Amino acid sequence: MLLLLLLLLLAPLFLRPPGAGGAQTPNATSEGCQIIHPPWEGGIRYRGLTRDQVKAINFLPVDYEIEYVCRGEREVVGPKVRKCLANGSWTDMDTPSRCVNRTPHSERRAVYIGALFPMSGGWPGGQACQPAVEMALEDVNSRRDILPDYELKLIHHDSKCDPGQATKYLYELLYNDPIKIILMPGCSSVSTLVAEAARMWNLIVLSYGSSSPALSNRQRFPTFFRTHPSATLHNPTRVKLFEKWGWKKIATIQQTTEVFTSTLDDLEERVKEAGIEITFRQSFFSDPAVPVKNLKRQDARIIVGLFYETEARKVFCEVYKERLFGKKYVWFLIGWYADNWFKIYDPSINCTVDEMTEAVEGHITTEIVMLNPANTRSISNMTSQEFVEKLTKRLKRHPEETGGFQEAPLAYDAIWALALALNKTSGGGGHSGVRLEDFNYNNQTITDQIYRAMNSSSFEGVSGHVVFDASGSRMAWTLIEQLQGGSYKKIGYYDSTKDDLSWSKTDKWIGGSPPADQTLVIKTFRFLSQKLFISVSVLSSLGIVLAVVCLSFNIYNSHVRYIQNSQPNLNNLTAVGCSLALAAVFPLGLDGYHIGRNQFPFVCQARLWLLGLGFSLGYGSMFTKIWWVHTVFTKKEEKKEWRKTLEPWKLYATVGLLVGMDVLTLAIWQIVDPLHRTIETFAKEEPKEDIDVSILPQLEHCSSRKMNTWLGIFYGYKGLLLLLGIFLAYETKSVSTEKINDHRAVGMAIYNVAVLCLITAPVTMILSSQQDAAFAFASLAIVFSSYITLVVLFVPKMRRLITRGEWQSEAQDTMKTGSSTNNNEEEKSRLLEKENRELEKIIAEKEERVSELRHQLQSRQQLRSRRHPPTPPDPSGGLPRGPPEPPDRLSCDGSRVHLLYK
């Protein structure tokens, strides 16, 4: 009854539809494995099941394990443990399990392994790896199914992780008997030396602790294998973590050795493919003080450190001194240091244990998975946990204080990989093989067979599944750990072959979250003061109103002679120009506070065109007036006819020419090199709060590719025009003409505009980085020059017409008074000019008359001299006799001529 109940309970797990198959190759299902029958003279131990229960079922569940046992003096050859896989098959079904008679120990032939264990130095991995190798040799030699006719023996030396020391011991291994069938170096620098020499001796090299990427070069190291994966296997994990935490900028510091240089070169290629930048790369040989200071100076935040354990203590002592740790920083280190490496006493540093513990807190390590996390049984019939317990008993010190404890499973599996390869070479797997005792350093045939057997290795070890890639490197998962509270905690695994990141979400950060890869830079735009912009806009608006009033006044009173004599059309252009210039103040004050990036180019063009056209119309019309006055009145004789008549179209044509030149220049500028939005960046500013951010002020400008060239052309042309206007205004300050009766006011306006423009233009260029000051100078110069121009030109006219009541047209004024200009200053000036011309004519006539009289007197004197020769002087001293002297000079007074004598 109890048996029936047990079968009912086990039925959902074990009962499956039966399938065809034999004893050693059972059929598989998708939910379990068909039961396997024991070999001849042997049995199978079904864990948790009785013999009757085994007879009652045909299938076993996934992950169920069976163990082979043999009777008497026989031992199992082949896998001792098999596991049901998820695909419904048992592990290692290609290798049969059988029972064979034990071979006496004394009849087995010795095969020697030459090993170099670094018991000290940069990586003292031999402290744990040597006991692991010795333990593996005991386990292999105790197996009768592997190398039943041979016994593996070890000859080893301490390389101290020093290539020089390793060279000495390599010589002893090669030139001293017995012959070694394989070499097993430890650290990368020693492996590089050994692997390069081994090819000359037809030796296979199998390393348990070398991670240098350079060793993956098959042309340089053709016989090299390693159970320790290449250091480049860390790099995909690092890149994956950079992407996970959103870091785009990293820095590196490395010890100057080949292993770390080649690892860093590989990392640089991988991060470049991922869009990540190595902003700063530092290296050192023995003293990391300066490189660490440089990292601090360059604001490095995410730092990858590649160095041996002894140098790591030096680095982090300097890190503590430079305060390059805490919530703002993350360090990525190699994971094969001892767990308490930062607590080990080191006389080469002057930092305490507490200081070192504080400096290393929170750093991330990536290391190859060197211990099978599944804790399943390996080919040695041990689980990974059983291996650790067994190895710990053999060590002389605590595992945390023992170098290479993490790599010990790799050293253990290295012996098993060698044993299985030699077993396959010697025919231990049931195939005909070679005699291993026939190997020598000239026998390449055996070396080639060992190489092929090693290259095809695939088994479950205590470190996980052991398999080599084409370059002889181990393929494995990567373990990610973080130092939390002084001890390492597992936070994830990464399988680079499948790009699979398994995350435990146990990472902890000092600041509560992963830090930024750089000081968080907050870009802030410097916008124009709104109070200033509104104030100037109000002034500009009032100015535009004033310009419209002046323009309306001028148009309405255009029939008045006083207005007509001031060339009202040119004054109208001046008013329009001032309005355009004042309107330019509005786009001049618009920035990113009011408009978007897409509208900015249009605002830039509006500034340029309004200012350009406003200046051309406003200043150009005034310049035309003053130029005409100077042209007509500075040369008296040549321009007399010009003074009588003034053709307005010539004035308009001059203004049109000036405006046309500006329009042409601005059009070419806009087409060839249009204005666009540019950003000026200033020095970073640190906020007062203790937060990891910096303020990066920026300022928007309107600019073009050749802005200086265009400004040079524009300012040069306008500057010459302003200087010429000042000169003409000065030259004509005393001229009075009725044709342009306000030219003195025009001169004053030109002085005002020229001075303001010549001062403001260079000042605004100098202050371009100060938005408020630059806008204030430019806008107020526009406002003041426009205001003064409008007031000087139009207010006197308004005052005259209002106070004198001169609102009638010329015809109405003539009918009432008979003369429209008798009381005008212009008429008086005209009459005076006419009188002056008449007087000049009279004077010219009198001068001609005086010349004729002088000529007549001289003729008479000559005639008198011929008739009356001069009388000799009187000896008595009396007065000479003769005619009187001629007059000395003549002068005219009205119509009379006076002769003056001496």
PDB file of C-alpha atoms in Angstrom, residues 194-353:
ATOM      1  CA  VAL A 194      58.187  30.624 -21.508  1.00  0.00           C
ATOM      2  CA  ALA A 195      55.709  30.412 -24.408  1.00  0.00           C
ATOM      3  CA  GLU A 196      58.109  32.106 -26.817  1.00  0.00           C
ATOM      4  CA  ALA A 197      60.899  29.675 -25.936  1.00  0.00           C
ATOM      5  CA  ALA A 198      58.710  26.543 -25.790  1.00  0.00           C
ATOM      6  CA  ARG A 199      58.155  26.413 -29.539  1.00  0.00           C
ATOM      7  CA  MET A 200      61.873  25.752 -30.005  1.00  0.00           C
ATOM      8  CA  TRP A 201      61.646  22.715 -27.692  1.00  0.00           C
ATOM      9  CA  ASN A 202      58.392  21.279 -29.051  1.00  0.00           C
ATOM     10  CA  LEU A 203      56.723  21.822 -25.697  1.00  0.00           C
ATOM     11  CA  ILE A 204      53.109  22.576 -24.923  1.00  0.00           C
ATOM     12  CA  VAL A 205      52.627  25.427 -22.450  1.00  0.00           C
ATOM     13  CA  LEU A 206      49.576  25.436 -20.186  1.00  0.00           C
ATOM     14  CA  SER A 207      49.127  28.448 -17.920  1.00  0.00           C
ATOM     15  CA  TYR A 208      46.724  28.713 -15.010  1.00  0.00           C
ATOM     16  CA  GLY A 209      47.097  32.411 -14.207  1.00  0.00           C
ATOM     17  CA  SER A 210      48.032  34.372 -17.347  1.00  0.00           C
ATOM     18  CA  SER A 211      45.569  36.941 -18.580  1.00  0.00           C
ATOM     19  CA  SER A 212      47.628  39.012 -21.009  1.00  0.00           C
ATOM     20  CA  PRO A 213      45.785  39.520 -24.319  1.00  0.00           C
ATOM     21  CA  ALA A 214      49.118  39.348 -26.122  1.00  0.00           C
ATOM     22  CA  LEU A 215      49.263  35.617 -25.340  1.00  0.00           C
ATOM     23  CA  SER A 216      46.310  35.059 -27.679  1.00  0.00           C
ATOM     24  CA  ASN A 217      48.618  35.593 -30.648  1.00  0.00           C
ATOM     25  CA  ARG A 218      48.863  32.142 -32.210  1.00  0.00           C
ATOM     26  CA  GLN A 219      51.692  33.129 -34.569  1.00  0.00           C
ATOM     27  CA  ARG A 220      53.857  34.272 -31.683  1.00  0.00           C
ATOM     28  CA  PHE A 221      52.767  31.578 -29.195  1.00  0.00           C
ATOM     29  CA  PRO A 222      51.720  28.554 -31.299  1.00  0.00           C
ATOM     30  CA  THR A 223      51.696  25.968 -28.446  1.00  0.00           C
ATOM     31  CA  PHE A 224      50.190  28.076 -25.676  1.00  0.00           C
ATOM     32  CA  PHE A 225      46.987  27.239 -23.769  1.00  0.00           C
ATOM     33  CA  ARG A 226      45.534  28.698 -20.586  1.00  0.00           C
ATOM     34  CA  THR A 227      42.691  27.885 -18.263  1.00  0.00           C
ATOM     35  CA  HIS A 228      42.698  31.526 -17.176  1.00  0.00           C
ATOM     36  CA  PRO A 229      40.716  33.548 -19.718  1.00  0.00           C
ATOM     37  CA  SER A 230      42.325  36.495 -21.453  1.00  0.00           C
ATOM     38  CA  ALA A 231      42.157  39.831 -19.677  1.00  0.00           C
ATOM     39  CA  THR A 232      40.239  41.140 -22.660  1.00  0.00           C
ATOM     40  CA  LEU A 233      37.314  39.078 -21.394  1.00  0.00           C
ATOM     41  CA  HIS A 234      36.935  41.759 -18.701  1.00  0.00           C
ATOM     42  CA  ASN A 235      36.491  44.466 -21.303  1.00  0.00           C
ATOM     43  CA  PRO A 236      33.082  43.415 -22.697  1.00  0.00           C
ATOM     44  CA  THR A 237      31.848  43.315 -19.101  1.00  0.00           C
ATOM     45  CA  ARG A 238      33.229  46.768 -18.381  1.00  0.00           C
ATOM     46  CA  VAL A 239      31.658  48.174 -21.529  1.00  0.00           C
ATOM     47  CA  LYS A 240      28.343  46.565 -20.602  1.00  0.00           C
ATOM     48  CA  LEU A 241      28.464  48.208 -17.181  1.00  0.00           C
ATOM     49  CA  PHE A 242      29.390  51.578 -18.694  1.00  0.00           C
ATOM     50  CA  GLU A 243      26.318  51.335 -20.888  1.00  0.00           C
ATOM     51  CA  LYS A 244      24.125  50.140 -18.023  1.00  0.00           C
ATOM     52  CA  TRP A 245      24.970  53.167 -15.911  1.00  0.00           C
ATOM     53  CA  GLY A 246      24.986  55.612 -18.813  1.00  0.00           C
ATOM     54  CA  TRP A 247      28.663  56.555 -18.679  1.00  0.00           C
ATOM     55  CA  LYS A 248      30.165  58.042 -21.839  1.00  0.00           C
ATOM     56  CA  LYS A 249      33.510  59.297 -20.510  1.00  0.00           C
ATOM     57  CA  ILE A 250      36.086  57.216 -18.662  1.00  0.00           C
ATOM     58  CA  ALA A 251      39.724  57.523 -17.664  1.00  0.00           C
ATOM     59  CA  THR A 252      42.380  54.844 -17.246  1.00  0.00           C
ATOM     60  CA  ILE A 253      45.558  54.333 -15.260  1.00  0.00           C
ATOM     61  CA  GLN A 254      47.810  51.348 -15.867  1.00  0.00           C
ATOM     62  CA  GLN A 255      51.053  49.817 -14.805  1.00  0.00           C
ATOM     63  CA  THR A 256      53.526  49.783 -17.676  1.00  0.00           C
ATOM     64  CA  THR A 257      53.578  46.083 -18.546  1.00  0.00           C
ATOM     65  CA  GLU A 258      52.583  44.271 -21.702  1.00  0.00           C
ATOM     66  CA  VAL A 259      49.569  42.557 -20.205  1.00  0.00           C
ATOM     67  CA  PHE A 260      47.947  45.799 -19.094  1.00  0.00           C
ATOM     68  CA  THR A 261      48.946  47.771 -22.173  1.00  0.00           C
ATOM     69  CA  SER A 262      47.417  45.220 -24.539  1.00  0.00           C
ATOM     70  CA  THR A 263      44.307  44.961 -22.330  1.00  0.00           C
ATOM     71  CA  LEU A 264      43.880  48.709 -22.423  1.00  0.00           C
ATOM     72  CA  ASP A 265      44.369  48.829 -26.196  1.00  0.00           C
ATOM     73  CA  ASP A 266      41.569  46.283 -26.550  1.00  0.00           C
ATOM     74  CA  LEU A 267      39.355  48.272 -24.164  1.00  0.00           C
ATOM     75  CA  GLU A 268      39.944  51.435 -26.178  1.00  0.00           C
ATOM     76  CA  GLU A 269      38.723  49.735 -29.354  1.00  0.00           C
ATOM     77  CA  ARG A 270      35.637  48.325 -27.635  1.00  0.00           C
ATOM     78  CA  VAL A 271      34.552  51.571 -25.977  1.00  0.00           C
ATOM     79  CA  LYS A 272      35.014  53.424 -29.252  1.00  0.00           C
ATOM     80  CA  GLU A 273      32.611  50.986 -30.916  1.00  0.00           C
ATOM     81  CA  ALA A 274      30.138  51.587 -28.074  1.00  0.00           C
ATOM     82  CA  GLY A 275      30.348  55.377 -28.416  1.00  0.00           C
ATOM     83  CA  ILE A 276      32.298  55.790 -25.175  1.00  0.00           C
ATOM     84  CA  GLU A 277      35.348  58.029 -24.921  1.00  0.00           C
ATOM     85  CA  ILE A 278      38.557  57.480 -22.956  1.00  0.00           C
ATOM     86  CA  THR A 279      39.223  61.091 -22.042  1.00  0.00           C
ATOM     87  CA  PHE A 280      42.439  60.583 -20.118  1.00  0.00           C
ATOM     88  CA  ARG A 281      44.983  57.767 -20.148  1.00  0.00           C
ATOM     89  CA  GLN A 282      47.779  57.552 -17.584  1.00  0.00           C
ATOM     90  CA  SER A 283      50.545  55.026 -17.003  1.00  0.00           C
ATOM     91  CA  PHE A 284      53.318  54.519 -14.490  1.00  0.00           C
ATOM     92  CA  PHE A 285      56.230  52.172 -13.932  1.00  0.00           C
ATOM     93  CA  SER A 286      56.672  52.174 -10.173  1.00  0.00           C
ATOM     94  CA  ASP A 287      55.435  55.482  -8.721  1.00  0.00           C
ATOM     95  CA  PRO A 288      51.766  56.354  -9.375  1.00  0.00           C
ATOM     96  CA  ALA A 289      51.787  59.708  -7.532  1.00  0.00           C
ATOM     97  CA  VAL A 290      51.937  61.981 -10.580  1.00  0.00           C
ATOM     98  CA  PRO A 291      49.408  60.015 -12.698  1.00  0.00           C
ATOM     99  CA  VAL A 292      46.903  60.060  -9.830  1.00  0.00           C
ATOM    100  CA  LYS A 293      47.331  63.830  -9.457  1.00  0.00           C
ATOM    101  CA  ASN A 294      46.739  64.191 -13.199  1.00  0.00           C
ATOM    102  CA  LEU A 295      43.514  62.208 -12.909  1.00  0.00           C
ATOM    103  CA  LYS A 296      42.353  64.580 -10.189  1.00  0.00           C
ATOM    104  CA  ARG A 297      43.329  67.608 -12.261  1.00  0.00           C
ATOM    105  CA  GLN A 298      41.452  66.320 -15.306  1.00  0.00           C
ATOM    106  CA  ASP A 299      38.270  65.712 -13.276  1.00  0.00           C
ATOM    107  CA  ALA A 300      38.297  61.971 -13.964  1.00  0.00           C
ATOM    108  CA  ARG A 301      35.265  60.252 -12.407  1.00  0.00           C
ATOM    109  CA  ILE A 302      35.002  56.736 -13.872  1.00  0.00           C
ATOM    110  CA  ILE A 303      38.487  55.231 -13.664  1.00  0.00           C
ATOM    111  CA  VAL A 304      39.684  51.832 -14.878  1.00  0.00           C
ATOM    112  CA  GLY A 305      42.812  50.704 -13.032  1.00  0.00           C
ATOM    113  CA  LEU A 306      45.055  47.985 -14.445  1.00  0.00           C
ATOM    114  CA  PHE A 307      47.961  47.011 -12.181  1.00  0.00           C
ATOM    115  CA  TYR A 308      49.201  44.204  -9.969  1.00  0.00           C
ATOM    116  CA  GLU A 309      48.194  43.898  -6.354  1.00  0.00           C
ATOM    117  CA  THR A 310      51.372  45.417  -4.913  1.00  0.00           C
ATOM    118  CA  GLU A 311      51.016  48.467  -7.160  1.00  0.00           C
ATOM    119  CA  ALA A 312      47.319  48.711  -6.315  1.00  0.00           C
ATOM    120  CA  ARG A 313      48.209  49.542  -2.724  1.00  0.00           C
ATOM    121  CA  LYS A 314      50.526  52.339  -3.921  1.00  0.00           C
ATOM    122  CA  VAL A 315      47.840  53.701  -6.220  1.00  0.00           C
ATOM    123  CA  PHE A 316      45.133  53.840  -3.586  1.00  0.00           C
ATOM    124  CA  CYS A 317      47.411  55.396  -1.026  1.00  0.00           C
ATOM    125  CA  GLU A 318      47.841  58.255  -3.506  1.00  0.00           C
ATOM    126  CA  VAL A 319      44.108  58.146  -4.217  1.00  0.00           C
ATOM    127  CA  TYR A 320      43.457  58.764  -0.539  1.00  0.00           C
ATOM    128  CA  LYS A 321      45.887  61.689  -0.471  1.00  0.00           C
ATOM    129  CA  GLU A 322      44.259  63.289  -3.525  1.00  0.00           C
ATOM    130  CA  ARG A 323      40.733  62.521  -2.224  1.00  0.00           C
ATOM    131  CA  LEU A 324      39.958  60.772  -5.485  1.00  0.00           C
ATOM    132  CA  PHE A 325      37.277  58.584  -3.905  1.00  0.00           C
ATOM    133  CA  GLY A 326      33.797  58.887  -2.503  1.00  0.00           C
ATOM    134  CA  LYS A 327      30.383  59.491  -4.010  1.00  0.00           C
ATOM    135  CA  LYS A 328      31.767  61.264  -7.092  1.00  0.00           C
ATOM    136  CA  TYR A 329      34.130  58.490  -8.193  1.00  0.00           C
ATOM    137  CA  VAL A 330      34.011  54.856  -9.301  1.00  0.00           C
ATOM    138  CA  TRP A 331      37.090  52.676  -9.691  1.00  0.00           C
ATOM    139  CA  PHE A 332      37.143  49.505 -11.807  1.00  0.00           C
ATOM    140  CA  LEU A 333      39.837  47.057 -10.699  1.00  0.00           C
ATOM    141  CA  ILE A 334      40.958  43.554 -11.536  1.00  0.00           C
ATOM    142  CA  GLY A 335      39.183  40.953  -9.437  1.00  0.00           C
ATOM    143  CA  TRP A 336      41.998  38.499  -8.837  1.00  0.00           C
ATOM    144  CA  TYR A 337      43.540  40.337  -5.891  1.00  0.00           C
ATOM    145  CA  ALA A 338      43.295  38.787  -2.444  1.00  0.00           C
ATOM    146  CA  ASP A 339      40.062  39.742  -0.717  1.00  0.00           C
ATOM    147  CA  ASN A 340      41.932  41.758   1.906  1.00  0.00           C
ATOM    148  CA  TRP A 341      44.654  43.112  -0.370  1.00  0.00           C
ATOM    149  CA  PHE A 342      44.136  46.667   0.878  1.00  0.00           C
ATOM    150  CA  LYS A 343      44.646  45.584   4.515  1.00  0.00           C
ATOM    151  CA  ILE A 344      47.950  43.809   3.979  1.00  0.00           C
ATOM    152  CA  TYR A 345      50.936  45.616   5.487  1.00  0.00           C
ATOM    153  CA  ASP A 346      53.134  47.183   2.836  1.00  0.00           C
ATOM    154  CA  PRO A 347      56.277  49.123   3.871  1.00  0.00           C
ATOM    155  CA  SER A 348      56.334  50.950   0.510  1.00  0.00           C
ATOM    156  CA  ILE A 349      53.255  53.054   1.396  1.00  0.00           C
ATOM    157  CA  ASN A 350      52.581  55.490   4.225  1.00  0.00           C
ATOM    158  CA  CYS A 351      48.813  55.037   4.569  1.00  0.00           C
ATOM    159  CA  THR A 352      47.037  53.308   7.415  1.00  0.00           C
ATOM    160  CA  VAL A 353      44.631  50.420   7.011  1.00  0.00           C
TER     161      VAL A 353
END
